[in-house]
Tab-separated table of C-alpha atoms in Angstrom:
chain	number	residue	atom	x	y	z
O	1	SER	CA	89.972	64.025	130.655
O	2	PRO	CA	86.745	64.828	128.837
O	3	LEU	CA	83.590	65.311	130.869
O	4	PRO	CA	80.998	62.485	130.754
O	5	HIS	CA	78.886	62.441	127.580
O	6	THR	CA	81.236	64.805	125.781
O	7	LYS	CA	83.564	64.063	122.930
O	8	LYS	CA	87.035	65.496	122.942
O	9	THR	CA	88.057	66.767	119.526
O	10	ASN	CA	91.314	68.276	118.402
O	11	THR	CA	91.748	68.983	114.720
O	12	SER	CA	95.209	70.524	115.038
O	13	ARG	CA	98.363	68.481	114.983
O	14	PRO	CA	101.052	68.900	117.668
O	15	GLY	CA	103.319	71.718	116.617
O	16	ALA	CA	100.973	72.853	113.842
O	17	LEU	CA	101.158	76.507	112.858
O	18	ASN	CA	98.054	78.459	111.898
O	19	VAL	CA	98.846	81.088	109.275
O	20	HIS	CA	96.345	83.905	108.756
O	21	LEU	CA	96.488	85.605	105.353
O	22	VAL	CA	94.822	89.030	105.389
O	23	PRO	CA	94.384	90.423	101.868
O	24	HIS	CA	94.040	94.167	102.274
O	25	THR	CA	94.527	97.495	100.527
O	26	HIS	CA	96.647	100.511	101.107
O	27	ASP	CA	95.816	103.118	98.490
O	28	ASP	CA	97.624	106.449	98.675
O	29	ALA	CA	95.314	109.391	98.091
O	30	GLY	CA	98.388	111.518	97.522
O	31	TRP	CA	102.038	110.552	97.139
O	32	LEU	CA	103.650	110.413	93.702
O	33	LYS	CA	100.518	111.117	91.665
O	34	THR	CA	97.210	112.955	91.987
O	35	ILE	CA	94.210	111.156	93.435
O	36	ASP	CA	92.683	110.941	89.933
O	37	ASP	CA	95.899	109.506	88.494
O	38	TYR	CA	95.909	106.858	91.203
O	39	TYR	CA	92.258	106.028	90.706
O	40	HIS	CA	92.258	105.801	86.898
O	41	GLY	CA	95.747	104.320	86.534
O	42	ALA	CA	97.177	107.310	84.696
O	43	SER	CA	100.883	108.240	84.710
O	44	GLN	CA	101.959	104.604	84.893
O	45	ALA	CA	105.552	105.610	84.234
O	46	ILE	CA	105.537	107.276	87.658
O	47	GLN	CA	103.882	104.378	89.484
O	48	PRO	CA	101.850	101.382	88.236
O	49	ALA	CA	98.675	101.863	90.250
O	50	GLY	CA	95.010	101.988	89.249
O	51	VAL	CA	92.563	101.687	92.141
O	52	ASN	CA	89.416	101.256	90.040
O	53	TYR	CA	90.849	98.082	88.474
O	54	GLU	CA	91.754	96.849	91.937
O	55	LEU	CA	88.181	97.193	93.156
O	56	ASP	CA	86.759	95.581	90.026
O	57	SER	CA	89.013	92.552	90.514
O	58	ILE	CA	88.265	92.294	94.245
O	59	LEU	CA	84.541	91.994	93.520
O	60	VAL	CA	85.067	89.251	90.934
O	61	ALA	CA	87.555	87.344	93.119
O	62	LEU	CA	85.277	87.362	96.171
O	63	GLU	CA	82.302	86.092	94.204
O	64	ALA	CA	84.409	83.333	92.633
O	65	ASP	CA	85.072	81.641	95.992
O	66	PRO	CA	82.805	81.941	99.072
O	67	ALA	CA	85.764	81.162	101.349
O	68	ARG	CA	87.526	84.380	100.386
O	69	THR	CA	87.392	87.624	102.339
O	70	PHE	CA	88.939	91.036	101.755
O	71	THR	CA	89.730	94.020	103.971
O	72	TYR	CA	89.486	97.527	102.519
O	73	SER	CA	90.798	100.829	103.839
O	74	ASP	CA	90.725	104.436	102.509
O	75	VAL	CA	87.056	105.281	101.932
O	76	GLY	CA	87.774	108.215	99.602
O	77	PHE	CA	88.796	105.875	96.787
O	78	PHE	CA	85.969	103.433	97.527
O	79	ALA	CA	83.418	106.264	97.340
O	80	MET	CA	84.808	107.325	93.932
O	81	TRP	CA	84.404	103.765	92.622
O	82	TRP	CA	80.978	103.348	94.220
O	83	GLY	CA	79.705	106.464	92.471
O	84	GLU	CA	80.423	104.880	89.079
O	85	GLN	CA	78.648	101.568	89.742
O	86	PRO	CA	75.151	100.644	88.528
O	87	PRO	CA	72.516	99.416	91.015
O	88	SER	CA	73.229	95.770	90.144
O	89	VAL	CA	76.897	96.046	91.158
O	90	ARG	CA	76.016	97.989	94.303
O	91	ALA	CA	73.649	95.189	95.330
O	92	ARG	CA	76.437	92.612	94.889
O	93	VAL	CA	78.785	94.696	97.031
O	94	ARG	CA	76.162	95.195	99.736
O	95	ALA	CA	75.699	91.425	99.930
O	96	LEU	CA	79.451	90.933	100.476
O	97	VAL	CA	79.542	93.615	103.174
O	98	ALA	CA	76.485	92.165	104.928
O	99	THR	CA	78.157	88.745	105.181
O	100	LYS	CA	81.474	90.266	106.341
O	101	ARG	CA	83.323	88.918	103.322
O	102	LEU	CA	84.159	92.489	102.418
O	103	SER	CA	84.989	94.510	105.502
O	104	PHE	CA	86.602	97.833	106.294
O	105	VAL	CA	89.457	98.891	108.539
O	106	ASN	CA	90.273	102.428	109.592
O	107	GLY	CA	87.371	103.778	107.542
O	108	GLY	CA	88.785	107.270	107.243
O	109	TRP	CA	88.496	109.188	104.007
O	110	VAL	CA	92.279	108.725	103.851
O	111	GLN	CA	94.957	107.285	106.116
O	112	HIS	CA	96.112	110.420	107.858
O	113	ASP	CA	99.656	111.323	108.763
O	114	GLU	CA	100.406	111.322	112.495
O	115	ALA	CA	103.319	113.773	112.620
O	116	CYS	CA	102.021	116.892	110.865
O	117	SER	CA	98.224	116.553	111.017
O	118	SER	CA	96.351	118.317	113.807
O	119	TRP	CA	93.902	116.354	115.909
O	120	GLU	CA	91.040	118.375	114.363
O	121	LEU	CA	91.967	117.193	110.855
O	122	MET	CA	92.418	113.625	112.053
O	123	THR	CA	88.941	113.696	113.566
O	124	ASP	CA	87.304	115.394	110.572
O	125	GLN	CA	88.590	112.982	107.944
O	126	LEU	CA	87.760	109.929	110.067
O	127	THR	CA	84.265	111.273	110.700
O	128	ARG	CA	83.711	111.866	106.989
O	129	GLY	CA	84.680	108.303	106.111
O	130	HIS	CA	82.609	106.718	108.865
O	131	ARG	CA	79.561	108.802	107.953
O	132	TRP	CA	79.843	107.603	104.361
O	133	LEU	CA	80.080	103.951	105.420
O	134	ASN	CA	77.136	104.303	107.795
O	135	ALA	CA	74.970	105.979	105.150
O	136	THR	CA	75.921	103.417	102.496
O	137	PHE	CA	76.120	100.102	104.363
O	138	GLY	CA	74.727	100.770	107.822
O	139	PRO	CA	76.328	100.908	111.288
O	140	ALA	CA	77.523	97.288	111.177
O	141	SER	CA	80.093	98.296	108.540
O	142	ILE	CA	81.855	100.810	110.800
O	143	PRO	CA	85.397	99.525	111.458
O	144	THR	CA	86.650	98.575	114.896
O	145	ILE	CA	90.313	98.413	113.844
O	146	SER	CA	92.454	101.475	113.189
O	147	TRP	CA	94.819	100.750	110.273
O	148	GLN	CA	97.863	103.040	110.187
O	149	VAL	CA	100.200	100.968	108.033
O	150	ASP	CA	102.026	103.700	106.120
O	151	PRO	CA	102.606	106.858	108.219
O	152	PHE	CA	106.227	107.179	109.260
O	153	GLY	CA	106.027	107.479	113.029
O	154	HIS	CA	103.080	106.973	115.356
O	155	SER	CA	101.729	109.402	117.902
O	156	ALA	CA	99.994	109.120	121.233
O	157	THR	CA	97.482	111.637	119.851
O	158	HIS	CA	96.278	109.155	117.257
O	159	ALA	CA	96.113	106.354	119.831
O	160	ALA	CA	94.089	108.557	122.189
O	161	LEU	CA	91.646	109.622	119.452
O	162	ALA	CA	91.292	106.062	118.136
O	163	GLY	CA	90.525	104.769	121.622
O	164	ALA	CA	88.027	107.548	122.231
O	165	ALA	CA	86.395	106.812	118.860
O	166	GLY	CA	85.665	103.255	119.950
O	167	PHE	CA	88.351	101.350	118.064
O	168	ASP	CA	89.439	98.103	119.686
O	169	ALA	CA	92.926	98.011	118.176
O	170	VAL	CA	95.407	99.878	116.034
O	171	TYR	CA	97.855	98.137	113.704
O	172	PHE	CA	100.704	100.105	112.232
O	173	ALA	CA	103.884	99.758	110.222
O	174	ARG	CA	106.829	102.051	109.450
O	175	ALA	CA	108.073	101.854	113.023
O	176	ASP	CA	111.741	102.483	113.813
O	177	PHE	CA	113.734	99.499	112.571
O	178	LYS	CA	115.694	99.224	115.819
O	179	ASP	CA	112.508	99.142	117.869
O	180	VAL	CA	110.993	96.519	115.554
O	181	ALA	CA	114.117	94.343	115.828
O	182	ARG	CA	114.056	94.614	119.612
O	183	ARG	CA	110.369	93.715	119.751
O	184	VAL	CA	110.843	90.764	117.402
O	185	ASP	CA	113.621	89.462	119.637
O	186	LYS	CA	111.451	89.828	122.742
O	187	ARG	CA	108.244	88.657	121.036
O	188	ALA	CA	106.683	91.992	121.927
O	189	LEU	CA	105.252	93.180	118.607
O	190	GLU	CA	101.858	93.574	120.291
O	191	LEU	CA	101.107	95.751	123.305
O	192	VAL	CA	98.326	97.641	125.056
O	193	TRP	CA	98.600	101.342	124.241
O	194	ARG	CA	97.204	103.982	126.590
O	195	GLY	CA	97.402	107.068	124.405
O	196	GLU	CA	95.960	109.464	126.988
O	197	PRO	CA	96.530	108.710	130.700
O	198	SER	CA	93.546	110.841	131.763
O	199	PHE	CA	91.194	108.436	129.928
O	200	GLY	CA	92.330	105.558	132.119
O	201	ASN	CA	91.714	102.123	130.643
O	202	THR	CA	88.492	103.193	128.917
O	203	ALA	CA	90.375	104.066	125.724
O	204	ASP	CA	93.157	101.458	125.831
O	205	LEU	CA	93.979	99.911	122.465
O	206	LEU	CA	95.523	96.627	121.466
O	207	ALA	CA	98.390	97.790	119.271
O	208	GLY	CA	100.702	95.851	117.038
O	209	THR	CA	103.185	96.191	114.232
O	210	PHE	CA	104.219	93.809	111.471
O	211	LEU	CA	107.063	91.327	111.540
O	212	ALA	CA	108.492	92.649	108.274
O	213	GLY	CA	108.531	96.240	109.568
O	214	ASN	CA	106.095	97.462	106.928
O	215	TYR	CA	102.776	96.408	105.444
O	216	HIS	CA	104.225	94.215	102.695
O	217	ALA	CA	104.014	90.453	102.825
O	218	PRO	CA	106.988	88.554	104.324
O	219	LYS	CA	109.628	87.379	101.872
O	220	GLY	CA	108.346	84.453	99.877
O	221	PHE	CA	104.695	85.529	100.177
O	222	SER	CA	104.655	88.567	97.918
O	223	PHE	CA	101.541	88.255	95.798
O	224	ASP	CA	101.150	91.875	94.689
O	225	TRP	CA	102.690	93.891	91.876
O	226	ILE	CA	105.964	94.676	93.682
O	227	GLN	CA	106.941	91.041	94.158
O	228	THR	CA	110.352	89.976	92.899
O	229	ASP	CA	110.424	86.455	94.345
O	230	PRO	CA	110.581	83.494	91.932
O	231	PRO	CA	107.222	81.885	91.134
O	232	ILE	CA	105.879	78.995	93.194
O	233	ILE	CA	105.863	75.880	90.992
O	234	ASP	CA	103.895	73.051	92.585
O	235	ASN	CA	103.206	70.875	89.546
O	236	ALA	CA	104.588	67.476	90.543
O	237	CYS	CA	104.873	66.447	86.894
C-alpha cells in the first residue's frame, strides 16, 4: 500500500505494451555508389538515395513537432551537409542537438566493417567523427551508444574497443539468422558483452540485436522508401 501522505499513480493499463519507435539513419558511405552519388542523390537507377534531402527533411520534421526526436549516425555525411548550411540553419540544428531532440549514435566518420578492418582503422575513423562532433556541438553530443547495424558479422575486437572508448552499449544487426532465431526463442536478444577478458568488467557493454534480424522496421511498420506493405487507412468514414 502507498506510504502515508503519498498518492499512488499508475498510468499504464494491465497488460499494456509500450512501443518505442526510434527513427534513425543508416547511410552507406560506400556500397553501390560513390559517397558523392549517395549524398547528392545521383545515379538513382542504381539506388534511390540522396542523403542531403534526408537531412533537410529531418530538420523540418523535428521543428514541426516538439515531441519528435531523431537519431543520426555516420558523421562523414553529416559534416558534408553541415558545410553547405548558412549560419541560420546551423543555429537551428544546434538548438535541436542541445535539447537532445537530435542526437548521435556511433559517431564515427563511417560505420566500419568488423571483419576486414584493423583495430587501428577502427580507432582512427571513430576518433575523427567524435572530434568533429566535439568541435561542432560540444562534448555533450558525443554518443554513448555504438551503432553497428549493417556490418555482416561482429567481432570481439569492436566490442573491446567500444567498451574502452566509453560506450555504454552496442546495438547491431546482420547477425547469423540461426543465432537470432535461437535468441528470439529464448528471449535473449540482449546480453552483456565482455570483448576483452583482460579489461574485466570495466569495459563491459550492453549488447543487443534486432528482432527482425536487420535494422529495418518489423513487418507492418515500414515507413521508409523500401516499404512494400499496404498503406494504413484509418479514416472511419
